[in-house]
Short mmCIF file of C-alpha atoms in Angstrom, two decimals:
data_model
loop_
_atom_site.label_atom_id
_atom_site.label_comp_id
_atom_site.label_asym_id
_atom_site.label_seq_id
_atom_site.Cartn_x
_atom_site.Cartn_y
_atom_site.Cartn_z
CA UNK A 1 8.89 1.71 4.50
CA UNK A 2 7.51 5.30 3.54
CA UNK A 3 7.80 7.68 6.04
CA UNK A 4 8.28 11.41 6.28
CA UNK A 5 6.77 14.92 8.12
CA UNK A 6 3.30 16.92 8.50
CA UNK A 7 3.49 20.64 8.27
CA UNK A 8 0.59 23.09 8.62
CA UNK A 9 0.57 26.53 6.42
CA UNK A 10 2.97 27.80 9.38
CA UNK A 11 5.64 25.31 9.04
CA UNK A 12 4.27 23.86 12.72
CA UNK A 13 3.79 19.99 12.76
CA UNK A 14 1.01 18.65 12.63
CA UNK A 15 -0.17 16.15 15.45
CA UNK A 16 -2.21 12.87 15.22
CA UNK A 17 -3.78 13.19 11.50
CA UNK A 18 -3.85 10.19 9.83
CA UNK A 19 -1.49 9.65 6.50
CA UNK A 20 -3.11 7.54 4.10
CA UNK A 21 -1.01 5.30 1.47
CA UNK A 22 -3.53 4.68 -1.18
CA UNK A 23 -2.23 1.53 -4.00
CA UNK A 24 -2.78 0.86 -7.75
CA UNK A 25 -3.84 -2.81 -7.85
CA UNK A 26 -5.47 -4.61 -10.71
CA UNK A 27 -9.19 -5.76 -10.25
CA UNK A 28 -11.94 -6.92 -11.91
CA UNK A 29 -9.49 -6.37 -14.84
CA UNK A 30 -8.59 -2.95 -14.50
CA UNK A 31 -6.08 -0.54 -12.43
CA UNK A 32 -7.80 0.61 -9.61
CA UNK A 33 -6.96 2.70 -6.02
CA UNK A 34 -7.25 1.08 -2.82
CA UNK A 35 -6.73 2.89 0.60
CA UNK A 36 -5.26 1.24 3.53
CA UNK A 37 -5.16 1.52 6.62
CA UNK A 38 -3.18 5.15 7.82
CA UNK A 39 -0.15 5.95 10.11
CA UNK A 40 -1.09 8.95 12.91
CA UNK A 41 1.40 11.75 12.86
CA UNK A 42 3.15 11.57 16.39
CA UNK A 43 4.50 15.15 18.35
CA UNK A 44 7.11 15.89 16.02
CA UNK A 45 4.56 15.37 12.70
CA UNK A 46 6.25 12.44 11.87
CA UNK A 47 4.86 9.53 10.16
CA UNK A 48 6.33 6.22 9.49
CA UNK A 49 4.97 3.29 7.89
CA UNK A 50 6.82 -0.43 7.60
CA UNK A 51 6.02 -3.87 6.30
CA UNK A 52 4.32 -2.53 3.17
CA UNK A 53 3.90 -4.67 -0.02
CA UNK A 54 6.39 -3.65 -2.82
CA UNK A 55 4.41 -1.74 -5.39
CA UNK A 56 3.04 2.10 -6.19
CA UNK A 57 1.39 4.26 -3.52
CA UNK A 58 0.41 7.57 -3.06
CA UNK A 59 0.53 9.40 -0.05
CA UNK A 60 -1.82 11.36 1.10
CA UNK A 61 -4.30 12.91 3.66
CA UNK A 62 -7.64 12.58 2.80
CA UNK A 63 -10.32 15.25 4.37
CA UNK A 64 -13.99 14.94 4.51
CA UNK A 65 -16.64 16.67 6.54
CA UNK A 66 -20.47 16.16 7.32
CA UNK A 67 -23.18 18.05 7.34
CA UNK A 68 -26.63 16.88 9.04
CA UNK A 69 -29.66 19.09 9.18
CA UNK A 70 -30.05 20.36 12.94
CA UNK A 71 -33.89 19.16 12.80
CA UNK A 72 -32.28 15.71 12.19
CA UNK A 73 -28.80 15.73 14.56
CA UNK A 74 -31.90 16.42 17.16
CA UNK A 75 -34.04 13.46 16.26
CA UNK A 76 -30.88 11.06 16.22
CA UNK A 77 -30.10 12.48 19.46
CA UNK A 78 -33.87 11.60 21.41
CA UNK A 79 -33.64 8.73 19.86
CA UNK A 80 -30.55 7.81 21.75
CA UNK A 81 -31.27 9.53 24.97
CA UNK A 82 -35.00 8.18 24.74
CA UNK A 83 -33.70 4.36 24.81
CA UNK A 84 -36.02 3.54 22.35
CA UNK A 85 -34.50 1.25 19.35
CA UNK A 86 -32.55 3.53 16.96
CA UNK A 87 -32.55 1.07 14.55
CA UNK A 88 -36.54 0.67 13.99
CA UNK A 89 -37.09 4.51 13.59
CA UNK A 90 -38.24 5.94 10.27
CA UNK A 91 -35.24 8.28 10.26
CA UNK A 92 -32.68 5.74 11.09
CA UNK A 93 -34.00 3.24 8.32
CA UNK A 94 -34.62 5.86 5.55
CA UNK A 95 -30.82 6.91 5.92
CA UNK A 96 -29.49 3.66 6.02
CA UNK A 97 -31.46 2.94 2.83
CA UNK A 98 -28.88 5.70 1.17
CA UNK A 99 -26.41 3.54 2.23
CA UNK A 100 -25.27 6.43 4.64
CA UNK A 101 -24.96 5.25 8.15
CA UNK A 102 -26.20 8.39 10.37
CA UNK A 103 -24.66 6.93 13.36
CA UNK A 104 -21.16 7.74 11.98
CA UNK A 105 -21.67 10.76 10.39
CA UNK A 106 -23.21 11.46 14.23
CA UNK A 107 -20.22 10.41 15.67
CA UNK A 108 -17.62 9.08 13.33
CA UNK A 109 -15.38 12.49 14.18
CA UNK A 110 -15.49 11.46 18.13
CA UNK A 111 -18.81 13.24 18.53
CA UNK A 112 -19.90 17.02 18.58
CA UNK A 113 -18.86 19.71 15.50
CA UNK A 114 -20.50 22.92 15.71
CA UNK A 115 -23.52 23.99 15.20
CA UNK A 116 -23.94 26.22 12.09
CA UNK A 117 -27.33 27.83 11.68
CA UNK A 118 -29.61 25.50 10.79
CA UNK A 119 -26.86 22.50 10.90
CA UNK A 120 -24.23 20.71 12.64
CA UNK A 121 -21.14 21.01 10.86
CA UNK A 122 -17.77 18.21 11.48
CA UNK A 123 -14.70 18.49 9.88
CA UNK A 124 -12.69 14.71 10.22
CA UNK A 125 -8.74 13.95 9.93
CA UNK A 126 -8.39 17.73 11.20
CA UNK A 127 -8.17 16.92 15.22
CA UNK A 128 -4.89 16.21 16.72
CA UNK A 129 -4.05 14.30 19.57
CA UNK A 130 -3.51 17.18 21.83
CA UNK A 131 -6.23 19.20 20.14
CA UNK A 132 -3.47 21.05 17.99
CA UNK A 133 -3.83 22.04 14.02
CA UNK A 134 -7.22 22.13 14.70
CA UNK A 135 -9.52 23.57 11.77
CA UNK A 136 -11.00 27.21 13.54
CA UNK A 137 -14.77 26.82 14.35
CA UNK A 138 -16.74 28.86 12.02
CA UNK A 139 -17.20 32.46 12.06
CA UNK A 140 -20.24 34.35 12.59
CA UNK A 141 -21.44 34.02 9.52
CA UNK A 142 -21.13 30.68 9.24
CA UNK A 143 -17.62 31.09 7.10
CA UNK A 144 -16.11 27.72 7.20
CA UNK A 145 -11.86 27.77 6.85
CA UNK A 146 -11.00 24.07 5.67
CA UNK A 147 -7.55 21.85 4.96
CA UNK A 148 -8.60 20.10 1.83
CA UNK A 149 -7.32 16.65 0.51
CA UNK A 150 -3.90 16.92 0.07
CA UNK A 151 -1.37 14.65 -1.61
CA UNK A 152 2.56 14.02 -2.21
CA UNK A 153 4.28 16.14 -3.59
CA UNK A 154 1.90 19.08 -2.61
CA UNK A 155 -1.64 18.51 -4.67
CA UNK A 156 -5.60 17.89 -4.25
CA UNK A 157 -5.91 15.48 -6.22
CA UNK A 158 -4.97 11.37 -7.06
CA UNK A 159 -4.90 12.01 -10.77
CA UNK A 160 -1.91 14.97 -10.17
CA UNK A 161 0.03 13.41 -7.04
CA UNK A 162 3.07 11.29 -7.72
CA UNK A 163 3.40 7.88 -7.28
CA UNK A 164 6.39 6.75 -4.95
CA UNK A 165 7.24 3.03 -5.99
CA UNK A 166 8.85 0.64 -3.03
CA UNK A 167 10.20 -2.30 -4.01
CA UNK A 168 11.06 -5.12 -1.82
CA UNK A 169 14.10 -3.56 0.95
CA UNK A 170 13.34 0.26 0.22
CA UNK A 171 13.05 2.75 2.99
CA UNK A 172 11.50 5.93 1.30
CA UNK A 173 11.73 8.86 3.39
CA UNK A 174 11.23 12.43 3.60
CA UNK A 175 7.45 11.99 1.69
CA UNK A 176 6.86 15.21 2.97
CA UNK A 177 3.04 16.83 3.37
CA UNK A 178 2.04 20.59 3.92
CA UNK A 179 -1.82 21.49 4.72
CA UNK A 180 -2.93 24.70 4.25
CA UNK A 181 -6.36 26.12 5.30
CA UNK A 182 -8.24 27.61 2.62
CA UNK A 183 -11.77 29.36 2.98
CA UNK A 184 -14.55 27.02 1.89
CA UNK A 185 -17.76 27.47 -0.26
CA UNK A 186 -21.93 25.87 0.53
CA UNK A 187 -23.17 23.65 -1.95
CA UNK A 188 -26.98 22.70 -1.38
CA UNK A 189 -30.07 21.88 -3.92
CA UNK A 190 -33.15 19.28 -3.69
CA UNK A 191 -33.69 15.95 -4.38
CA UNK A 192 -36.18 15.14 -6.33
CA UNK A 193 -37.77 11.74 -7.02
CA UNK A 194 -40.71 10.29 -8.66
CA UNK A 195 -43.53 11.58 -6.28
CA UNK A 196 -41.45 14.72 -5.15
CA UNK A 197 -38.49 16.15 -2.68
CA UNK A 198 -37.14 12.97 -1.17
CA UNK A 199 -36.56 13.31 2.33
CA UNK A 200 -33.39 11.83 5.17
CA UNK A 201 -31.77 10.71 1.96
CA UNK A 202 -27.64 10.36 2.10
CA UNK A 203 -25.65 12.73 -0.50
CA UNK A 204 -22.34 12.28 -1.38
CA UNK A 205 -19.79 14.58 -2.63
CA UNK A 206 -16.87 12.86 -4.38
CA UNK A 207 -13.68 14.50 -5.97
CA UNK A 208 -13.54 13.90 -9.52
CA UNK A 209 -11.10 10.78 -10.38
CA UNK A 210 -13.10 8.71 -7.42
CA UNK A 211 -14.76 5.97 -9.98
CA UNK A 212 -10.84 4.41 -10.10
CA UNK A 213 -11.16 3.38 -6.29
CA UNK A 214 -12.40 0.52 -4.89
CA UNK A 215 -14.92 2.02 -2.40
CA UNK A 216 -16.15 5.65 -2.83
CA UNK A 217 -15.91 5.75 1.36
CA UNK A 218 -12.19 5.91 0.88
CA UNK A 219 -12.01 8.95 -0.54
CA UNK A 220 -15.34 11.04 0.06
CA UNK A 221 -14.99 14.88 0.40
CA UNK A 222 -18.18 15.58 2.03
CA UNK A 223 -22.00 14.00 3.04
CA UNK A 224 -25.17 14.90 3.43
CA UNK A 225 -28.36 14.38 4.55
CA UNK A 226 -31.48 16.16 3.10
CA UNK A 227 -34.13 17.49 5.70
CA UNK A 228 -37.55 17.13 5.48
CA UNK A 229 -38.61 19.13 2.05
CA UNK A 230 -35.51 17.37 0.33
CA UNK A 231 -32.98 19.92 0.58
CA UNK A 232 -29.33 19.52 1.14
CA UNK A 233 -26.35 21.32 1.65
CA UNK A 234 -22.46 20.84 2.27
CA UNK A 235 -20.74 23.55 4.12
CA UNK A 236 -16.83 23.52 3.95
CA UNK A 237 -16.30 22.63 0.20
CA UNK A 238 -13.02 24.04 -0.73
CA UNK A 239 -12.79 24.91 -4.73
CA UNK A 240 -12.33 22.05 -6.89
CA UNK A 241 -14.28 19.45 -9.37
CA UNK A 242 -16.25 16.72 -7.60
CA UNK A 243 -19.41 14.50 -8.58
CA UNK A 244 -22.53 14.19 -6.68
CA UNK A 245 -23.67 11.02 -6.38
CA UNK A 246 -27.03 10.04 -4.56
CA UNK A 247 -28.50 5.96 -3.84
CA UNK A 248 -31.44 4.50 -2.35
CA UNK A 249 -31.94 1.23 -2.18
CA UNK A 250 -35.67 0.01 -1.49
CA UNK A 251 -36.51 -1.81 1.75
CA UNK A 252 -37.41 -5.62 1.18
CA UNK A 253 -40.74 -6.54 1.76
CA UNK A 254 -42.15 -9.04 4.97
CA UNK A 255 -42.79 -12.29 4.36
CA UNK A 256 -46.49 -12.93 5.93
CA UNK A 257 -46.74 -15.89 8.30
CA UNK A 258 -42.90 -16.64 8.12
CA UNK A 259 -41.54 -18.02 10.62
CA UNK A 260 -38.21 -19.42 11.61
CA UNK A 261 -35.22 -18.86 9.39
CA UNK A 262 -33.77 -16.10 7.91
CA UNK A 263 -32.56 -14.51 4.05
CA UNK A 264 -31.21 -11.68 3.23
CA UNK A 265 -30.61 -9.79 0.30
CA UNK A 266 -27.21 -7.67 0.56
CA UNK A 267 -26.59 -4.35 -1.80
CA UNK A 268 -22.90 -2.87 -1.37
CA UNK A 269 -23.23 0.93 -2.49
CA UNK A 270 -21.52 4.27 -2.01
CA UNK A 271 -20.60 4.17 1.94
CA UNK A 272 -20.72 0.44 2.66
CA UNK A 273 -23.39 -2.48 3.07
CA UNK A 274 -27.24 -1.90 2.58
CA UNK A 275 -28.62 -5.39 4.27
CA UNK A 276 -32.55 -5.65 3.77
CA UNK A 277 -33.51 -9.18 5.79
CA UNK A 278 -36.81 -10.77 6.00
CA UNK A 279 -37.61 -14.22 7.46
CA UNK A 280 -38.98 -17.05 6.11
CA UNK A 281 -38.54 -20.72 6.17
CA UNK A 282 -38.30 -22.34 2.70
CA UNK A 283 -38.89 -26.44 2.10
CA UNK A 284 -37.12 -28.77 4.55
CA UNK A 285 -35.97 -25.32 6.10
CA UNK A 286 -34.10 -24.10 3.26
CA UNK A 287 -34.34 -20.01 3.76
CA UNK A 288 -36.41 -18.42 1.43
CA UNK A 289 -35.57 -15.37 -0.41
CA UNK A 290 -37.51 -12.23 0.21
CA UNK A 291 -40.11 -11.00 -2.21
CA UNK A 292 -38.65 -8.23 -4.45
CA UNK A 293 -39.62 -5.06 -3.18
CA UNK A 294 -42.54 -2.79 -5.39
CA UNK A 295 -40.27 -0.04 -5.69
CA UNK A 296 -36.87 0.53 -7.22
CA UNK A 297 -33.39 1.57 -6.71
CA UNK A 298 -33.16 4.99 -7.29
CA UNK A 299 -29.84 7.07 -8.50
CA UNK A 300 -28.23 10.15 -9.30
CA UNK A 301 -24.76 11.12 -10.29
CA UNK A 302 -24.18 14.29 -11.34
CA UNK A 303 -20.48 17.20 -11.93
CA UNK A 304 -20.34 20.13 -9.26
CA UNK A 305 -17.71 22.45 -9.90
CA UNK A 306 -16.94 24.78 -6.89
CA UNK A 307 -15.04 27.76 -7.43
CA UNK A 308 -14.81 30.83 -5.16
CA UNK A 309 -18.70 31.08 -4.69
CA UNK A 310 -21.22 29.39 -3.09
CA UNK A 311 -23.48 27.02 -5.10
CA UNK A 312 -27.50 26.94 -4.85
CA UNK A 313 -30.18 25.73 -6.00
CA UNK A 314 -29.06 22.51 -7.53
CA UNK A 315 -31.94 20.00 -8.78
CA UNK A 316 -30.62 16.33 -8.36
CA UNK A 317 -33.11 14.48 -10.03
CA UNK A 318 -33.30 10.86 -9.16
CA UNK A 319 -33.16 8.09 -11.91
CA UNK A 320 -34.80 4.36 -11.48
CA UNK A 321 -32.23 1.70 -11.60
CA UNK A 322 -32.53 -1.90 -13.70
CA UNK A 323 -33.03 -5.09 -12.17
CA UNK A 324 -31.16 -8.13 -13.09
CA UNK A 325 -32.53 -11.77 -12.28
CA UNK A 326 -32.11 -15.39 -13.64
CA UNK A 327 -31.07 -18.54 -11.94
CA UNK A 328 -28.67 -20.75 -11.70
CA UNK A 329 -27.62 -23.99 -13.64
CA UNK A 330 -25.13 -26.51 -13.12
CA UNK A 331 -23.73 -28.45 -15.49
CA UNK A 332 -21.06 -31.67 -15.91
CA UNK A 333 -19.90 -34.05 -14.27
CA UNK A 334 -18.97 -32.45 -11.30
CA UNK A 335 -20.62 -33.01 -7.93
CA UNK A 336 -23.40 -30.74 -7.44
CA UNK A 337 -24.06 -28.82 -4.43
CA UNK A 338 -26.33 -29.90 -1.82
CA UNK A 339 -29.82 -28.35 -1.95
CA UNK A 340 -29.90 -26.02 1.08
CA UNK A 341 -26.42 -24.28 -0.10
CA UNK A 342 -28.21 -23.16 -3.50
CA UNK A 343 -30.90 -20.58 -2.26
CA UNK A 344 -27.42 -19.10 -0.22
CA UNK A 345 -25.35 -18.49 -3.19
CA UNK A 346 -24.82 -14.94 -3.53
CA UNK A 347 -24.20 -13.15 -7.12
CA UNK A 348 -21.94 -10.25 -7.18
CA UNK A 349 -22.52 -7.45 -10.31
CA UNK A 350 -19.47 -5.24 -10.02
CA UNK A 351 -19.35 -2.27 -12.69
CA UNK A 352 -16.74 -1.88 -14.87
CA UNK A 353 -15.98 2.02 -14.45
CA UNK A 354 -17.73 2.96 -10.96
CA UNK A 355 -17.04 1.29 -7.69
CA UNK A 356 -20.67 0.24 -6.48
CA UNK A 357 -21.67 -3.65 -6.37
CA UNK A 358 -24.57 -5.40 -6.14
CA UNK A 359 -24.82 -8.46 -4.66
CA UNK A 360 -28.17 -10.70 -4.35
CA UNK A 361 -28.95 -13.88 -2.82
#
């Protein structure tokens, strides 16, 4: 077990944040960070955690906000309150295509956040259970006060915090946290692609050290969503290095005068699962794969360094990604798999030093 207490700047516990115990495991060849799943702080600003597998973790509570144009928190919202399919809207679909699902950046935090000027502005891991250690709303002029990421024994960051090593029997206590809020800076710039400013288009902000994790979701500082002339910003960035990183995966193309059956093509990026599906009935009913689409991935990963100043006018500039194909061949004297399984086999490309995959059917 790891347990130990939540403390705010005050010295008053902190109630119902989540504690996350984050472990070095070996994939794909390599020592990498996975998150599990957290422990909630109870009245006291306790935490306890049991049953967990002998090996390194590091504790930690991991804070990330969102900000979403108001123009588009608006447009999510009719959609909704219209009852018209949220899923088939331009806006909806050129999100998700960022791998950035708008619905929980919407309401991932319970709902609401405040309304900044031109955005709405939400702050997660900060609300307790009785509303207590709650990050203050932001001041007139727009000032955002933030707890950052913090780690055991007192840091921002994976790469400084100390590992605390269980082995099989151990009850490590007193892994004791402090949060302190700390004024916050704006980040914002354009993205630019091939024909121009790219438009509802996810941005992530990452702290520097993320490419060691196993899903960039785990331990995102802040996202984004540029508005209609391909502007973003980030409100409550507290100082520190982080990387921008920015993905859009092209939509597959219909298959004209399909009918029956289904195939999908699958792309796991920053923030989840892109699926792109098209039907289509292959020989003997054998699902056909979707036409590649005309377009291309498109990328961008770029260092931000925050300090005590706001940051503008950033150009992200959006690079076209390689495509990979081939096919399969099976050889020996082992059985060979039936027909219909071999247009379903899926093909994973995982990266050696960033956490994306691709995987294609």
């Amino acid at each position: 077990t790891i347990s130990g207490t939540v403390v705010d700047e005050a010295g008053e516990p902190v109630i119902g944040v989540s504690v996350r115990y984050i472990r070095r495991i070996v994939s794909g060849g390599r020592t990498r960070l996975t998150a599990l799943a957290g422990n909630l702080t109870d009245d006291r600003g306790t935490y306890r955690s049991s049953g967990l597998t002998p090996g390194d973790y590091f504790v930690g509570i991991i804070s990330s906000s969102t900000t979403i144009p108001a123009s588009t928190a608006d447009a999510f919202m009719q959609a909704i309150y219209s009852g018209s399919s949220l899923t088939t809207s331009d806006l909806y679909r050129e999100v998700s295509s960022s791998s950035i699902s708008l619905t929980a950046m919407m309401l991932g935090g319970g709902g609401g956040g405040y309304r900044v000027g031109d955005f709405v502005f939400q702050q997660s891991n900060y609300l307790g259970a009785s509303g207590a250690n709650t990050a203050p709303a932001p001041g007139e002029d727009g000032r955002v006060l933030a707890y950052p990421s913090t780690f055991y024994p007192g840091v921002g960051t994976i790469a400084q915090a100390t590992p605390i090593t269980v082995a099989s029997g151990d009850d490590r206590t007193r892994i004791d946290l402090q949060l302190k809020l700390l004024p916050s800076m704006r980040v914002s710039g354009v993205v630019m692609g091939p024909d121009g400013p790219v438009r509802n288009l996810g941005v992530r902000l990452l702290p520097v050290g993320a490419d060691d994790s196993t899903s960039d979701t785990q331990v995102e500082a802040a996202s984004s969503v540029s508005d209609a002339n391909g502007v973003f910003t980030f409100l409550g960035i507290t100082p520190g290095a982080y990387t921008l990183k920015v993905l859009r995966i092209p939509r597959p193309l219909p298959v004209a005068g399909a009918r029956g059956g289904s195939s999908m093509v699958e792309v796991t990026g920053p923030g989840g699962v892109v699926l792109g599906m098209s039907s289509g009935a292959g020989p003997a009913g054998i699902p056909a794969p979707p036409p590649l689409p005309p377009d291309h991935t498109l990328w961008a990963s770029q260092a931000v360094s925050v300090s005590d100043r706001d940051i503008s006018g950033l150009v992200v500039t959006l690079r076209t990604g390689a495509r990979l194909s081939g096919r399969i061949v099976f050889e020996g004297d082992a059985e060979k798999p039936a027909p219909e399984q071999v247009p379903q086999t899926l093909i994973t490309v995982s990266p050696v030093t960033t956490s994306p995959s691709v995987t294609a059917v």
